[in-house]
XYZ file of C-alpha atoms in Angstrom:
577
model
C -12.011 27.882 -18.106
C -9.427 27.164 -20.399
C -8.696 23.430 -19.761
C -5.341 22.685 -18.568
C -3.550 20.161 -21.355
C -4.804 22.744 -23.485
C -2.677 24.898 -22.244
C 0.475 22.782 -21.743
C -0.051 21.655 -25.393
C -0.462 25.448 -26.282
C 2.935 26.258 -24.443
C 4.855 23.958 -25.845
C 5.110 21.755 -22.374
C 3.993 18.151 -23.664
C 6.396 15.961 -21.882
C 8.098 17.649 -19.667
C 8.373 15.037 -17.239
C 5.162 12.993 -17.965
C 6.173 9.377 -18.015
C 5.118 7.400 -20.551
C 6.299 4.132 -19.112
C 3.194 3.011 -17.737
C 1.607 0.614 -19.647
C -2.169 1.279 -21.489
C -5.054 -1.357 -20.523
C -5.182 -2.419 -23.671
C -1.719 -3.065 -24.555
C -1.363 -5.544 -27.658
C 0.366 -7.919 -25.337
C -2.888 -8.782 -23.812
C -2.413 -7.342 -20.372
C -5.087 -5.578 -19.103
C -6.620 -5.850 -22.231
C -9.872 -8.063 -22.851
C -7.866 -11.585 -22.631
C -7.111 -10.576 -18.929
C -10.819 -10.408 -18.457
C -11.849 -14.216 -18.186
C -12.022 -16.139 -15.181
C -11.940 -20.391 -14.707
C -15.318 -20.538 -13.276
C -14.107 -24.016 -11.147
C -10.664 -21.877 -9.068
C -9.031 -23.956 -9.299
C -6.388 -23.477 -6.834
C -3.298 -24.557 -9.837
C -4.989 -21.760 -11.613
C -5.350 -19.257 -9.431
C -2.758 -19.118 -7.750
C -0.219 -21.477 -8.095
C 1.657 -20.535 -11.052
C 3.094 -17.181 -9.266
C 4.863 -19.644 -6.561
C 4.920 -16.508 -4.416
C 8.455 -16.197 -2.221
C 7.453 -14.203 0.730
C 10.480 -11.419 1.446
C 9.765 -10.212 5.550
C 8.002 -12.606 7.763
C 8.307 -11.843 11.763
C 7.972 -14.402 14.083
C 7.253 -14.150 17.983
C 5.667 -12.530 20.281
C 6.271 -8.940 18.821
C 6.054 -5.679 20.612
C 2.778 -4.836 19.021
C 1.172 -8.287 19.359
C -2.360 -7.579 20.903
C -5.205 -10.099 22.826
C -4.919 -13.017 20.139
C -3.154 -11.807 17.078
C -1.185 -13.584 15.000
C 2.926 -15.001 15.588
C 2.951 -18.085 15.847
C 4.923 -20.855 12.758
C 1.237 -22.507 11.979
C -0.294 -18.874 12.413
C 1.212 -17.970 9.640
C 1.656 -21.473 7.334
C -2.535 -20.951 7.377
C -2.545 -17.314 6.220
C -0.241 -18.303 3.243
C -2.601 -21.263 2.194
C -5.899 -19.065 2.359
C -3.627 -16.162 -0.348
C -1.677 -19.072 -2.215
C 1.911 -17.952 -1.288
C 4.305 -21.161 -1.678
C 7.426 -20.159 1.035
C 8.687 -17.270 3.252
C 11.435 -16.047 4.562
C 10.984 -15.896 8.209
C 12.813 -14.157 10.656
C 12.193 -14.125 14.560
C 10.596 -10.974 16.647
C 13.441 -10.895 19.212
C 15.604 -10.786 16.425
C 14.569 -7.422 15.453
C 13.691 -6.178 18.614
C 15.704 -6.819 21.430
C 19.101 -8.596 20.331
C 19.980 -10.618 17.158
C 21.245 -13.738 19.213
C 18.105 -14.473 21.535
C 16.563 -14.815 17.902
C 18.939 -16.380 16.016
C 18.875 -19.469 17.763
C 14.887 -19.323 18.809
C 14.376 -18.814 14.922
C 15.717 -22.476 14.238
C 13.485 -24.374 17.130
C 10.495 -22.459 15.276
C 11.405 -23.320 11.577
C 12.618 -26.935 12.334
C 9.756 -28.494 11.200
C 8.791 -26.275 8.343
C 10.130 -26.952 4.808
C 7.767 -23.763 3.516
C 9.830 -21.231 5.843
C 13.253 -20.725 5.721
C 16.002 -19.029 8.417
C 17.144 -15.318 7.988
C 19.086 -13.879 11.201
C 19.831 -10.379 12.581
C 23.276 -8.429 12.976
C 24.770 -5.534 14.664
C 28.533 -3.979 14.452
C 28.879 -5.167 17.958
C 29.052 -8.606 16.936
C 32.215 -10.104 17.987
C 32.592 -7.455 21.658
C 28.598 -8.740 22.219
C 29.102 -12.693 21.296
C 32.377 -13.509 21.418
C 31.963 -14.882 17.590
C 33.865 -13.401 14.467
C 32.083 -12.025 11.227
C 33.231 -14.151 9.524
C 32.152 -17.087 12.337
C 28.388 -15.945 12.206
C 28.770 -16.945 8.603
C 30.262 -20.065 9.156
C 26.886 -20.777 11.810
C 24.792 -19.210 8.786
C 25.416 -22.019 6.483
C 26.341 -25.004 9.506
C 22.250 -23.987 10.063
C 20.649 -23.063 6.948
C 20.435 -19.582 7.389
C 19.180 -17.520 3.984
C 19.783 -14.270 4.884
C 20.788 -11.294 7.112
C 18.690 -8.043 8.633
C 19.812 -4.996 9.702
C 18.159 -2.440 12.224
C 19.903 0.810 12.739
C 17.842 2.679 14.073
C 16.543 0.040 16.628
C 20.276 -1.208 17.553
C 21.538 3.053 16.944
C 24.222 2.154 14.801
C 25.368 2.958 11.158
C 25.869 1.999 8.084
C 29.150 3.646 7.726
C 32.199 2.137 7.010
C 33.919 2.448 10.116
C 30.844 1.107 11.570
C 29.997 -2.135 10.064
C 31.905 -3.016 7.573
C 34.044 -5.233 9.577
C 30.575 -7.351 9.855
C 29.729 -6.628 6.112
C 32.741 -7.852 4.323
C 31.947 -11.736 4.964
C 28.719 -11.201 3.770
C 29.820 -9.825 1.574
C 32.196 -12.243 0.780
C 29.599 -14.855 -0.001
C 26.919 -12.281 -1.886
C 24.673 -13.221 1.736
C 22.068 -10.542 0.914
C 21.240 -8.075 3.274
C 17.590 -6.858 4.216
C 18.152 -2.648 5.942
C 14.786 -1.999 7.887
C 15.175 1.292 9.591
C 11.926 1.245 11.284
C 12.160 0.663 14.964
C 9.994 -1.678 17.435
C 7.835 1.096 19.098
C 6.758 2.914 15.645
C 9.056 5.397 15.324
C 9.862 6.115 11.948
C 7.023 4.966 10.532
C 7.579 6.241 6.843
C 10.487 7.704 5.232
C 13.322 6.462 7.786
C 15.536 5.454 5.746
C 19.319 7.392 5.462
C 19.835 7.022 1.783
C 23.520 8.244 1.898
C 24.554 5.479 4.277
C 22.511 2.997 2.249
C 24.478 4.207 -1.085
C 27.542 4.347 -0.145
C 27.359 0.565 1.569
C 25.923 -0.240 -2.409
C 29.292 1.171 -3.486
C 31.099 -0.031 -1.248
C 30.208 -3.600 -1.927
C 29.212 -3.823 -5.026
C 28.492 -7.551 -5.027
C 26.458 -7.592 -1.965
C 22.391 -7.951 -2.394
C 20.867 -5.008 -0.720
C 17.543 -4.760 -0.224
C 15.385 -1.711 1.619
C 12.735 -3.098 3.456
C 11.187 -0.360 4.703
C 7.875 0.414 6.907
C 6.609 2.739 4.035
C 8.313 4.565 1.636
C 6.710 7.471 0.325
C 8.262 10.756 0.220
C 11.650 9.631 -0.470
C 10.319 7.667 -3.311
C 12.156 9.828 -6.056
C 15.510 9.642 -3.618
C 14.866 5.725 -4.604
C 14.616 6.366 -7.699
C 17.774 8.120 -7.827
C 19.167 5.433 -5.466
C 18.393 3.063 -8.325
C 20.085 4.965 -10.758
C 23.206 4.734 -8.938
C 22.968 1.340 -7.568
C 22.775 -1.914 -9.443
C 22.797 -4.361 -6.379
C 20.183 -2.404 -4.825
C 16.405 -4.132 -4.206
C 12.684 -3.097 -2.997
C 11.237 -5.587 -0.690
C 7.021 -4.942 -1.766
C 5.240 -4.124 1.084
C 7.082 -0.749 1.613
C 5.605 0.993 -1.797
C 2.302 2.137 -1.446
C 2.810 4.075 -4.187
C 0.364 3.921 -7.585
C 1.390 2.200 -10.137
C 5.158 1.515 -8.706
C 5.678 -1.243 -9.442
C 4.946 -0.564 -12.942
C 7.427 2.031 -13.353
C 10.108 0.704 -11.148
C 9.874 -2.995 -13.649
C 9.568 -0.400 -16.807
C 12.122 1.449 -16.013
C 15.317 -0.635 -13.459
C 13.401 -3.756 -14.624
C 12.064 -5.903 -12.580
C 14.329 -8.201 -11.147
C 14.736 -5.351 -8.765
C 11.749 -6.231 -6.953
C 11.029 -8.665 -3.977
C 7.774 -9.717 -2.919
C 6.975 -9.599 0.902
C 4.133 -8.572 3.080
C 6.032 -7.575 6.413
C 3.790 -10.087 8.014
C 2.058 -9.819 10.865
C 1.897 -5.596 11.234
C 0.673 -5.920 7.506
C -1.296 -8.291 5.920
C -0.144 -10.584 3.070
C -3.342 -9.043 1.087
C -2.522 -5.803 -0.267
C 0.517 -6.935 -1.478
C 0.137 -9.046 -3.185
C -3.352 -8.570 -4.728
C -0.984 -4.955 -6.174
C 1.038 -7.405 -7.659
C -0.900 -10.289 -9.082
C -3.212 -7.287 -11.198
C -0.066 -5.123 -11.124
C -0.035 -3.811 -15.142
C 3.168 -6.110 -16.261
C 3.965 -9.276 -18.157
C 3.080 -12.374 -16.448
C 7.305 -13.199 -16.601
C 8.026 -9.933 -14.432
C 5.360 -11.400 -12.073
C 6.367 -14.355 -11.619
C 10.261 -12.838 -10.931
C 8.605 -10.677 -8.976
C 6.898 -13.018 -7.472
C 9.437 -14.962 -5.374
C 12.091 -15.901 -8.481
C 14.366 -12.378 -7.842
C 14.060 -13.803 -3.572
C 14.831 -17.075 -4.950
C 17.994 -16.674 -6.941
C 18.732 -14.606 -3.993
C 19.099 -16.754 -1.430
C 20.485 -19.483 -3.429
C 24.333 -18.067 -2.705
C 25.585 -20.970 -0.406
C 23.719 -23.780 -2.397
C 20.158 -23.826 -4.444
C 17.006 -23.181 -3.119
C 15.069 -26.206 -4.576
C 11.283 -24.997 -4.561
C 8.469 -26.338 -2.330
C 5.382 -27.717 -3.870
C 2.335 -26.558 -2.583
C -1.214 -28.100 -3.309
C -3.815 -24.964 -1.649
C -6.839 -25.186 -1.117
C -8.956 -23.406 -3.524
C -9.709 -20.158 -3.073
C -13.412 -19.420 -0.951
C -14.805 -17.620 -3.503
C -14.685 -15.722 -6.412
C -12.844 -12.433 -4.864
C -9.883 -14.325 -3.171
C -9.526 -16.379 -6.539
C -9.539 -12.402 -8.377
C -6.780 -11.157 -5.268
C -4.577 -14.599 -5.875
C -5.111 -14.581 -9.582
C -5.764 -11.104 -11.342
C -7.810 -12.186 -13.190
C -10.828 -10.390 -12.591
C -13.712 -11.355 -13.886
C -15.756 -8.833 -16.307
C -19.451 -8.654 -14.234
C -16.850 -7.682 -11.085
C -16.918 -3.950 -10.949
C -16.632 -1.322 -7.633
C -17.517 1.312 -6.859
C -15.069 3.849 -5.115
C -15.628 6.572 -2.871
C -11.942 7.880 -2.449
C -9.760 9.333 -5.316
C -7.309 11.724 -6.082
C -6.345 13.937 -9.164
C -3.478 15.335 -10.475
C -0.875 14.453 -12.821
C 2.193 15.985 -10.272
C 2.164 16.093 -6.667
C 4.107 18.143 -3.582
C 4.407 14.540 -1.944
C 5.799 12.541 -5.242
C 5.954 11.603 -8.712
C 2.925 9.870 -9.787
C 2.810 7.674 -12.990
C 1.231 7.390 -15.590
C -1.245 10.316 -14.516
C -2.682 12.382 -17.159
C -6.285 11.418 -17.451
C -6.642 9.403 -20.047
C -4.654 7.017 -18.510
C -5.882 7.056 -15.527
C -8.988 6.045 -17.059
C -7.902 3.575 -18.538
C -6.478 2.385 -14.831
C -10.017 2.859 -13.902
C -11.628 0.533 -16.113
C -9.332 -2.169 -16.450
C -9.599 -2.750 -12.349
C -13.288 -2.424 -12.940
C -14.521 0.816 -11.168
C -17.795 2.079 -12.738
C -17.743 5.054 -10.820
C -14.265 6.860 -8.656
C -15.260 10.122 -6.424
C -12.854 12.413 -6.900
C -11.094 15.964 -5.659
C -7.590 16.764 -6.113
C -4.319 16.709 -5.501
C -3.544 20.547 -5.320
C -5.997 21.550 -2.788
C -4.391 19.265 -0.940
C -1.276 20.890 -0.680
C -2.019 24.712 -2.465
C -4.680 26.172 -4.208
C -7.470 24.553 -3.833
C -9.077 26.562 -7.299
C -6.607 25.079 -9.219
C -7.230 21.589 -8.899
C -10.819 21.555 -8.403
C -9.940 23.417 -12.146
C -8.848 20.344 -13.452
C -10.922 18.213 -11.108
C -14.472 19.921 -12.781
C -12.420 19.480 -16.351
C -11.986 15.556 -15.901
C -15.924 14.749 -14.461
C -17.071 16.440 -16.716
C -15.156 14.972 -20.133
C -15.345 11.344 -18.472
C -18.593 11.653 -16.475
C -19.603 8.435 -17.039
C -16.432 7.107 -14.358
C -16.257 10.420 -12.751
C -17.504 11.927 -9.956
C -16.176 15.492 -8.536
C -15.756 17.346 -5.386
C -15.266 20.361 -4.921
C -11.864 20.546 -1.953
C -12.185 23.469 -0.010
C -10.143 25.215 2.941
C -10.769 26.705 5.615
C -8.476 29.298 6.507
C -10.113 31.298 3.053
C -12.464 32.686 5.704
C -16.261 31.657 4.724
C -17.826 33.886 1.475
C -14.395 32.310 0.136
C -15.447 28.581 1.038
C -19.139 29.587 -0.348
C -18.111 31.391 -3.448
C -15.823 27.884 -4.178
C -18.770 26.022 -3.427
C -20.990 27.707 -5.931
C -18.977 27.636 -8.228
C -18.081 24.041 -7.903
C -21.767 22.984 -8.179
C -22.193 25.696 -11.681
C -19.814 23.247 -12.923
C -21.422 19.965 -11.919
C -19.312 19.117 -9.015
C -22.008 16.722 -7.144
C -19.904 16.695 -3.741
C -17.246 18.090 -0.454
C -13.740 16.635 0.302
C -12.474 18.381 3.188
C -8.545 17.989 5.151
C -8.358 20.502 7.218
C -5.750 18.352 9.470
C -3.167 18.922 5.718
C -4.050 22.647 5.216
C -2.980 23.516 8.848
C -7.263 24.436 10.275
C -8.075 22.700 13.106
C -9.877 19.837 12.722
C -12.717 20.597 14.796
C -13.050 24.707 13.561
C -16.004 26.818 13.226
C -15.693 27.087 9.508
C -16.057 22.754 9.153
C -19.935 23.500 9.545
C -19.426 25.391 6.634
C -19.313 22.856 4.659
C -21.789 21.006 5.864
C -24.608 23.200 6.131
C -23.870 23.554 2.405
C -24.221 19.314 2.062
C -27.140 19.690 3.768
C -28.970 21.949 1.931
C -27.526 20.639 -1.272
C -28.023 17.422 -0.034
C -24.581 16.034 -1.265
C -21.995 13.273 -0.063
C -18.920 15.236 2.211
C -15.734 13.719 3.179
C -13.143 14.501 5.153
C -10.185 13.272 6.579
C -10.864 13.530 9.992
C -13.350 14.769 11.060
C -11.840 14.547 15.116
C -13.347 12.976 17.803
C -16.648 11.732 18.433
C -18.645 13.919 19.946
C -18.374 16.158 17.613
C -19.189 13.240 14.818
C -22.581 13.712 16.780
C -22.713 17.130 16.991
C -22.794 17.436 13.186
C -24.337 14.250 12.112
C -27.290 14.898 13.956
C -27.597 18.919 13.239
C -26.798 18.219 9.333
C -28.787 14.810 8.618
C -29.168 15.804 4.563
C -25.549 15.448 4.183
C -24.048 11.726 3.785
C -20.773 12.132 5.964
C -17.870 9.679 4.695
C -14.302 9.620 6.983
C -11.778 8.952 4.105
C -9.783 7.246 6.320
C -10.201 3.249 8.484
C -11.314 4.179 11.673
C -14.347 2.280 14.628
C -13.638 5.481 16.539
C -17.246 6.647 15.643
C -18.787 3.041 15.820
C -21.389 4.199 18.410
C -22.223 7.240 16.490
C -23.384 5.321 13.691
C -25.361 3.196 15.227
C -27.603 6.445 16.236
C -27.548 8.098 12.742
C -27.496 6.376 9.335
C -26.320 8.923 8.047
C -22.091 8.458 8.476
C -20.320 6.155 6.543
C -16.389 5.051 6.761
C -14.555 4.861 4.151
C -12.012 0.995 3.554
C -8.502 2.876 3.347
C -6.168 1.903 4.727
C -6.361 -1.911 6.014
C -3.364 -2.495 6.812
C -3.039 -5.147 9.440
C -3.739 -8.926 8.422
C -7.857 -9.133 10.106
C -8.363 -5.220 9.825
C -11.702 -5.698 7.265
C -13.293 -8.546 9.189
C -12.679 -5.962 12.740
C -14.490 -2.990 11.175
C -16.884 -5.422 9.654
C -17.658 -6.538 12.666
C -17.736 -2.463 14.708
C -19.918 -0.528 12.328
C -20.836 -3.624 9.475
C -20.356 -4.055 6.049
C -23.705 -1.868 5.185
C -21.498 1.127 6.408
C -18.309 0.037 4.758
C -17.677 1.812 1.552
C -14.555 0.488 -0.583
C -11.901 2.910 -1.103
C -8.760 3.512 -3.946
C -7.150 7.125 -2.719
C -5.494 6.702 -6.232
C -3.635 8.457 -7.282
C -1.936 8.282 -3.685
C -2.230 4.396 -3.345
C -2.139 1.823 -6.309
C -5.996 0.309 -6.282
C -4.790 -3.201 -6.086
C -3.297 -2.458 -2.788
C -6.842 -1.162 -1.443
C -8.908 -3.928 -3.147
C -6.862 -6.688 -1.806
C -8.018 -6.269 1.605
C -11.928 -7.012 0.218
C -11.342 -9.364 -1.204
C -9.504 -12.064 1.174
C -11.347 -10.697 4.073
C -13.084 -13.791 5.338
C -16.804 -12.288 5.057
C -19.303 -13.870 3.223
C -19.806 -12.433 -0.278
C -22.686 -10.529 0.348
C -20.482 -8.091 2.580
C -18.257 -8.338 0.574
C -20.616 -6.603 -2.245
C -21.739 -4.536 -0.060
C -18.463 -3.010 0.898
C -17.420 -3.156 -3.084
C -19.833 -1.575 -4.338
C -23.455 -1.963 -3.498
C -23.067 0.962 -0.241
C -21.658 3.259 -2.684
C -24.370 2.916 -5.188
C -27.364 3.205 -2.998
C -25.360 6.444 -1.267
C -25.170 8.051 -5.145
C -29.293 7.268 -5.748
C -29.914 9.352 -2.540
C -27.283 11.673 -2.412
C -25.382 14.474 -4.586
C -26.275 12.708 -8.526
């Protein structure tokens, strides 16, 4: 088998489409090097978190549509969370402003935040403000000044309006005059627009019509529209991105290097999302401390000072609960703290998005920087196209970096049983140690007959088999009970198989993603910490983003150790290796 990188070099393709903007783990300034791998044993709040002075740009208070039983939603809930994470201040909007009508929430947020200096108010508005409230847009801005409102949110899909000049410029003109920061969020309260919903044509046109207006895209998730974001940054100097939407491997590093850290604002999306993902993604990012401070809060403070400067609120945080919380707050990992990862992808290119720093040498540097001892890896290419091409990439990488990488053979059931077995045999011959399935992406039924071809092989060879989605609990029980020598892993967090897991010991759940504030705790309560496996989904998602929910979870250190490494370490002794 010809090595792919050698072929690229021989063909004169070196550097074509390859990012040189990522920072190596051993960079001269110490970010990612040994100097960044020491943790103060006292875990003091000042050393561990206070210096970032974090200011959250995206929090919602109030009884929102998706609020569940005992769900977090009050100002007291938010302030308690902020103390746990070491977050100094937050910009807050009322759920009624986002979901029902701006005027309702705009009034309620004043009352809700009246006695909380750490919470700064935001309002929402619609283009028909004058018609519906008998108040002009200029009067709206004057009311903002009177009530110390710091920013405006627009929800074009929730309230069904355009960002075009004929629709919105009447309300934008006074906001632009005062340089009021405007957040644009296309996600609807019912969940529509869960990813890639921003209308970039309209956003760019708005930015260009009003170049003095700070515009912040605050989406639920930017994934396949990442390439559009890049071109939008090129076109609009006044465009920013709020961090909770940026679930992209090395997204912080790439944007900071290419367009500047001043383009990024820290935001959590609380309470729909927890603070844990974005905070750890930022604190562990391989950028300078000065840039981390800009993103953490300085950028937002500057934008919110359009009327008068914001005085920083000094907060004395409670000390971190343990060394894992200290790591999440500070971004400084103790050398003894290492992890085992069940879920990683390899491949320099991806159909859905650009993957910065994706050359295998750089990936291994990232793995070492984050303390990942072992990562079970499979290809990107097999998900979207040619699984043999992708498996070749994984074979080469896992053999070259066997100290860190454990290669899995990715299958496509559409090829038929003979081709599946042939590819499994080829992978086995070349050192692959497990199996990856992702039929829902490939267009094959998740409970189709040929899924069992892979399960049978895993059973015969005592291997780990990980699947994006296994189907119903009945299907899951059928497989784990029939193929008892295989170790089954569901690739994404679920508690749907909790009952099955109580009966059978050969089924585990991967931790990616853990989106909501208590997601990790809820999964552990349902299936037990001993059946939960840490996974990053690299190079799809940031490593720090996946670590955060477990580092900050309200669990004891023994449970965190199990999830973050001990469970998979035990599995690897009994299966595959």
